[in-house]
């Protein structure tokens, strides 16, 4: 079995390994592919769930329009694939927005092994931040923006 990456988030008020830590499994989810709306609701991603639901109704309507039957069939599958691949990232972003600390990230076979690794390993305190070096003098003066020397596509068309 392949190892799965787990990201561990601790509540803002905690000062170490706590039983309230949340393990986010960062891998493809079959349930998110099959029922993306319900999967998003399960993890409290309400706004994303509403967006997927509205997109689902829109794509169902698109499928009923003559000439768009294939698009109405394929696009919902692509929405499911997108949620299945990016759903764990949405969950992690939710915890970061709420102020939870990303305490650890590691690979494990299953959730039980992930808990053993997290709670069983000795905790290392974060190293002191490195001091910021003085900025180079040529970088301290802000320069006014200027157009690129290459000109890009549209300038090349003017030259013709």
PDB file of C-alpha atoms in Angstrom:
ATOM      1  CA  UNK A   1       0.000   0.000   0.000  1.00  0.00           C
ATOM      2  CA  UNK A   2       1.257   3.490  -0.842  1.00  0.00           C
ATOM      3  CA  UNK A   3       2.025   5.945   1.886  1.00  0.00           C
ATOM      4  CA  UNK A   4      -0.335   8.870   2.321  1.00  0.00           C
ATOM      5  CA  UNK A   5       0.669  12.360   3.380  1.00  0.00           C
ATOM      6  CA  UNK A   6      -1.018  13.605   6.550  1.00  0.00           C
ATOM      7  CA  UNK A   7      -1.050  17.205   7.724  1.00  0.00           C
ATOM      8  CA  UNK A   8      -1.722  17.748  11.426  1.00  0.00           C
ATOM      9  CA  UNK A   9      -3.394  20.940  12.640  1.00  0.00           C
ATOM     10  CA  UNK A  10      -3.487  21.963  16.304  1.00  0.00           C
ATOM     11  CA  UNK A  11      -6.005  24.413  17.778  1.00  0.00           C
ATOM     12  CA  UNK A  12      -4.756  27.975  18.311  1.00  0.00           C
ATOM     13  CA  UNK A  13      -4.859  27.754  22.115  1.00  0.00           C
ATOM     14  CA  UNK A  14      -2.895  24.494  22.405  1.00  0.00           C
ATOM     15  CA  UNK A  15       0.787  24.370  23.250  1.00  0.00           C
ATOM     16  CA  UNK A  16       1.700  20.893  22.094  1.00  0.00           C
ATOM     17  CA  UNK A  17       0.270  17.548  21.050  1.00  0.00           C
ATOM     18  CA  UNK A  18      -3.378  17.576  21.988  1.00  0.00           C
ATOM     19  CA  UNK A  19      -6.278  15.191  21.473  1.00  0.00           C
ATOM     20  CA  UNK A  20      -8.079  17.968  19.563  1.00  0.00           C
ATOM     21  CA  UNK A  21      -5.504  17.824  16.750  1.00  0.00           C
ATOM     22  CA  UNK A  22      -6.998  17.288  13.298  1.00  0.00           C
ATOM     23  CA  UNK A  23      -5.388  14.969  10.756  1.00  0.00           C
ATOM     24  CA  UNK A  24      -6.000  15.988   7.139  1.00  0.00           C
ATOM     25  CA  UNK A  25      -5.303  13.181   4.686  1.00  0.00           C
ATOM     26  CA  UNK A  26      -3.796  14.759   1.585  1.00  0.00           C
ATOM     27  CA  UNK A  27      -4.765  12.345  -1.177  1.00  0.00           C
ATOM     28  CA  UNK A  28      -7.414  11.664  -3.803  1.00  0.00           C
ATOM     29  CA  UNK A  29     -10.835  10.923  -2.325  1.00  0.00           C
ATOM     30  CA  UNK A  30     -13.188   8.595  -4.181  1.00  0.00           C
ATOM     31  CA  UNK A  31     -16.204   9.895  -2.227  1.00  0.00           C
ATOM     32  CA  UNK A  32     -15.361  13.453  -3.261  1.00  0.00           C
ATOM     33  CA  UNK A  33     -15.338  12.270  -6.871  1.00  0.00           C
ATOM     34  CA  UNK A  34     -18.710  10.508  -6.624  1.00  0.00           C
ATOM     35  CA  UNK A  35     -20.627  13.024  -4.478  1.00  0.00           C
ATOM     36  CA  UNK A  36     -18.601  16.258  -4.286  1.00  0.00           C
ATOM     37  CA  UNK A  37     -21.420  18.337  -2.771  1.00  0.00           C
ATOM     38  CA  UNK A  38     -21.969  15.942   0.147  1.00  0.00           C
ATOM     39  CA  UNK A  39     -18.221  15.480   0.691  1.00  0.00           C
ATOM     40  CA  UNK A  40     -17.737  19.234   0.993  1.00  0.00           C
ATOM     41  CA  UNK A  41     -20.673  19.497   3.419  1.00  0.00           C
ATOM     42  CA  UNK A  42     -19.236  16.680   5.531  1.00  0.00           C
ATOM     43  CA  UNK A  43     -16.094  18.719   6.182  1.00  0.00           C
ATOM     44  CA  UNK A  44     -17.890  22.033   6.700  1.00  0.00           C
ATOM     45  CA  UNK A  45     -16.827  23.663   3.451  1.00  0.00           C
ATOM     46  CA  UNK A  46     -20.193  25.365   2.976  1.00  0.00           C
ATOM     47  CA  UNK A  47     -19.270  28.006   0.406  1.00  0.00           C
ATOM     48  CA  UNK A  48     -17.489  25.487  -1.791  1.00  0.00           C
ATOM     49  CA  UNK A  49     -20.460  23.128  -1.468  1.00  0.00           C
ATOM     50  CA  UNK A  50     -22.866  25.839  -2.614  1.00  0.00           C
ATOM     51  CA  UNK A  51     -20.594  26.666  -5.569  1.00  0.00           C
ATOM     52  CA  UNK A  52     -20.468  22.987  -6.573  1.00  0.00           C
ATOM     53  CA  UNK A  53     -24.249  22.653  -6.182  1.00  0.00           C
ATOM     54  CA  UNK A  54     -24.925  25.723  -8.349  1.00  0.00           C
ATOM     55  CA  UNK A  55     -22.387  24.500 -10.909  1.00  0.00           C
ATOM     56  CA  UNK A  56     -24.100  21.092 -10.887  1.00  0.00           C
ATOM     57  CA  UNK A  57     -27.498  22.630 -11.625  1.00  0.00           C
ATOM     58  CA  UNK A  58     -25.944  24.831 -14.304  1.00  0.00           C
ATOM     59  CA  UNK A  59     -24.247  21.889 -15.943  1.00  0.00           C
ATOM     60  CA  UNK A  60     -27.453  19.843 -15.767  1.00  0.00           C
ATOM     61  CA  UNK A  61     -29.239  22.669 -17.557  1.00  0.00           C
ATOM     62  CA  UNK A  62     -26.388  22.866 -20.084  1.00  0.00           C
ATOM     63  CA  UNK A  63     -26.807  19.147 -20.767  1.00  0.00           C
ATOM     64  CA  UNK A  64     -30.441  19.712 -21.706  1.00  0.00           C
ATOM     65  CA  UNK A  65     -29.534  22.333 -24.318  1.00  0.00           C
ATOM     66  CA  UNK A  66     -29.294  20.878 -27.808  1.00  0.00           C
ATOM     67  CA  UNK A  67     -25.690  20.330 -28.886  1.00  0.00           C
ATOM     68  CA  UNK A  68     -24.250  20.450 -25.353  1.00  0.00           C
ATOM     69  CA  UNK A  69     -25.189  16.946 -24.201  1.00  0.00           C
ATOM     70  CA  UNK A  70     -21.610  15.724 -24.076  1.00  0.00           C
ATOM     71  CA  UNK A  71     -20.452  18.821 -22.186  1.00  0.00           C
ATOM     72  CA  UNK A  72     -23.297  18.347 -19.706  1.00  0.00           C
ATOM     73  CA  UNK A  73     -22.047  14.819 -19.099  1.00  0.00           C
ATOM     74  CA  UNK A  74     -18.294  15.373 -18.995  1.00  0.00           C
ATOM     75  CA  UNK A  75     -18.088  18.643 -17.043  1.00  0.00           C
ATOM     76  CA  UNK A  76     -19.766  17.318 -13.849  1.00  0.00           C
ATOM     77  CA  UNK A  77     -17.234  14.488 -13.843  1.00  0.00           C
ATOM     78  CA  UNK A  78     -14.448  17.064 -14.147  1.00  0.00           C
ATOM     79  CA  UNK A  79     -15.930  19.029 -11.224  1.00  0.00           C
ATOM     80  CA  UNK A  80     -15.878  15.822  -9.173  1.00  0.00           C
ATOM     81  CA  UNK A  81     -12.250  15.181 -10.126  1.00  0.00           C
ATOM     82  CA  UNK A  82     -11.350  18.741  -9.139  1.00  0.00           C
ATOM     83  CA  UNK A  83     -12.998  18.370  -5.726  1.00  0.00           C
ATOM     84  CA  UNK A  84     -11.419  14.926  -5.234  1.00  0.00           C
ATOM     85  CA  UNK A  85      -7.938  16.293  -5.934  1.00  0.00           C
ATOM     86  CA  UNK A  86      -8.187  19.719  -4.268  1.00  0.00           C
ATOM     87  CA  UNK A  87     -10.610  18.940  -1.434  1.00  0.00           C
ATOM     88  CA  UNK A  88      -7.867  18.220   1.123  1.00  0.00           C
ATOM     89  CA  UNK A  89      -6.214  21.524   0.217  1.00  0.00           C
ATOM     90  CA  UNK A  90      -9.528  23.286   0.855  1.00  0.00           C
ATOM     91  CA  UNK A  91      -9.760  21.618   4.257  1.00  0.00           C
ATOM     92  CA  UNK A  92      -6.205  22.660   5.137  1.00  0.00           C
ATOM     93  CA  UNK A  93      -6.915  26.233   4.024  1.00  0.00           C
ATOM     94  CA  UNK A  94     -10.011  26.268   6.243  1.00  0.00           C
ATOM     95  CA  UNK A  95      -7.962  25.375   9.322  1.00  0.00           C
ATOM     96  CA  UNK A  96      -5.286  27.932   8.452  1.00  0.00           C
ATOM     97  CA  UNK A  97      -7.943  30.667   8.117  1.00  0.00           C
ATOM     98  CA  UNK A  98      -9.308  29.737  11.537  1.00  0.00           C
ATOM     99  CA  UNK A  99      -5.849  30.200  13.063  1.00  0.00           C
ATOM    100  CA  UNK A 100      -4.973  26.550  13.598  1.00  0.00           C
ATOM    101  CA  UNK A 101      -1.257  25.777  13.565  1.00  0.00           C
ATOM    102  CA  UNK A 102       0.183  23.325  11.084  1.00  0.00           C
ATOM    103  CA  UNK A 103       2.047  21.177  13.585  1.00  0.00           C
ATOM    104  CA  UNK A 104       3.363  18.356  11.430  1.00  0.00           C
ATOM    105  CA  UNK A 105       3.321  16.771   8.008  1.00  0.00           C
ATOM    106  CA  UNK A 106       4.425  13.194   7.409  1.00  0.00           C
ATOM    107  CA  UNK A 107       3.650  10.005   5.494  1.00  0.00           C
ATOM    108  CA  UNK A 108       1.773   7.060   6.974  1.00  0.00           C
ATOM    109  CA  UNK A 109      -0.131   4.004   5.753  1.00  0.00           C
ATOM    110  CA  UNK A 110      -3.400   4.762   7.570  1.00  0.00           C
ATOM    111  CA  UNK A 111      -4.894   7.138  10.174  1.00  0.00           C
ATOM    112  CA  UNK A 112      -3.915   4.851  13.066  1.00  0.00           C
ATOM    113  CA  UNK A 113      -0.264   4.897  12.023  1.00  0.00           C
ATOM    114  CA  UNK A 114      -0.467   8.677  11.547  1.00  0.00           C
ATOM    115  CA  UNK A 115      -1.652   9.053  15.136  1.00  0.00           C
ATOM    116  CA  UNK A 116       1.151   6.791  16.367  1.00  0.00           C
ATOM    117  CA  UNK A 117       3.732   8.856  14.524  1.00  0.00           C
ATOM    118  CA  UNK A 118       2.320  12.165  15.752  1.00  0.00           C
ATOM    119  CA  UNK A 119       1.681  11.308  19.399  1.00  0.00           C
ATOM    120  CA  UNK A 120       4.587   8.893  19.777  1.00  0.00           C
ATOM    121  CA  UNK A 121       7.409  10.976  18.352  1.00  0.00           C
ATOM    122  CA  UNK A 122       9.307  13.413  20.549  1.00  0.00           C
ATOM    123  CA  UNK A 123       8.198  16.995  20.040  1.00  0.00           C
ATOM    124  CA  UNK A 124      10.758  19.399  18.661  1.00  0.00           C
ATOM    125  CA  UNK A 125      10.373  23.046  19.455  1.00  0.00           C
ATOM    126  CA  UNK A 126      10.498  25.433  16.535  1.00  0.00           C
ATOM    127  CA  UNK A 127      13.922  26.887  15.951  1.00  0.00           C
ATOM    128  CA  UNK A 128      14.421  30.571  16.594  1.00  0.00           C
ATOM    129  CA  UNK A 129      13.843  32.618  13.470  1.00  0.00           C
ATOM    130  CA  UNK A 130      16.973  33.641  11.669  1.00  0.00           C
ATOM    131  CA  UNK A 131      17.736  37.348  11.811  1.00  0.00           C
ATOM    132  CA  UNK A 132      16.962  39.364   8.734  1.00  0.00           C
ATOM    133  CA  UNK A 133      20.137  40.559   7.068  1.00  0.00           C
ATOM    134  CA  UNK A 134      20.495  44.157   6.059  1.00  0.00           C
ATOM    135  CA  UNK A 135      19.058  44.828   2.658  1.00  0.00           C
ATOM    136  CA  UNK A 136      21.458  45.539  -0.173  1.00  0.00           C
ATOM    137  CA  UNK A 137      21.595  49.291  -0.935  1.00  0.00           C
ATOM    138  CA  UNK A 138      20.659  48.865  -4.607  1.00  0.00           C
ATOM    139  CA  UNK A 139      17.460  47.108  -3.590  1.00  0.00           C
ATOM    140  CA  UNK A 140      16.320  49.682  -1.039  1.00  0.00           C
ATOM    141  CA  UNK A 141      15.421  52.429  -3.514  1.00  0.00           C
ATOM    142  CA  UNK A 142      12.046  51.786  -5.165  1.00  0.00           C
ATOM    143  CA  UNK A 143      12.130  52.089  -8.921  1.00  0.00           C
ATOM    144  CA  UNK A 144       9.305  53.219 -11.131  1.00  0.00           C
ATOM    145  CA  UNK A 145       7.839  50.442 -13.288  1.00  0.00           C
ATOM    146  CA  UNK A 146       8.712  50.556 -16.943  1.00  0.00           C
ATOM    147  CA  UNK A 147       7.543  48.534 -19.938  1.00  0.00           C
ATOM    148  CA  UNK A 148       9.388  45.400 -20.889  1.00  0.00           C
ATOM    149  CA  UNK A 149      12.067  45.728 -23.537  1.00  0.00           C
ATOM    150  CA  UNK A 150      10.750  42.787 -25.562  1.00  0.00           C
ATOM    151  CA  UNK A 151       7.354  44.381 -26.130  1.00  0.00           C
ATOM    152  CA  UNK A 152       5.313  41.187 -26.198  1.00  0.00           C
ATOM    153  CA  UNK A 153       2.898  40.000 -28.871  1.00  0.00           C
ATOM    154  CA  UNK A 154       0.930  43.202 -29.443  1.00  0.00           C
ATOM    155  CA  UNK A 155       3.991  45.421 -29.828  1.00  0.00           C
ATOM    156  CA  UNK A 156       5.451  42.927 -32.266  1.00  0.00           C
ATOM    157  CA  UNK A 157       2.259  43.190 -34.328  1.00  0.00           C
ATOM    158  CA  UNK A 158       2.559  47.022 -34.436  1.00  0.00           C
ATOM    159  CA  UNK A 159       6.027  46.721 -35.924  1.00  0.00           C
ATOM    160  CA  UNK A 160       4.667  44.890 -38.982  1.00  0.00           C
TER     161      UNK A 160
END
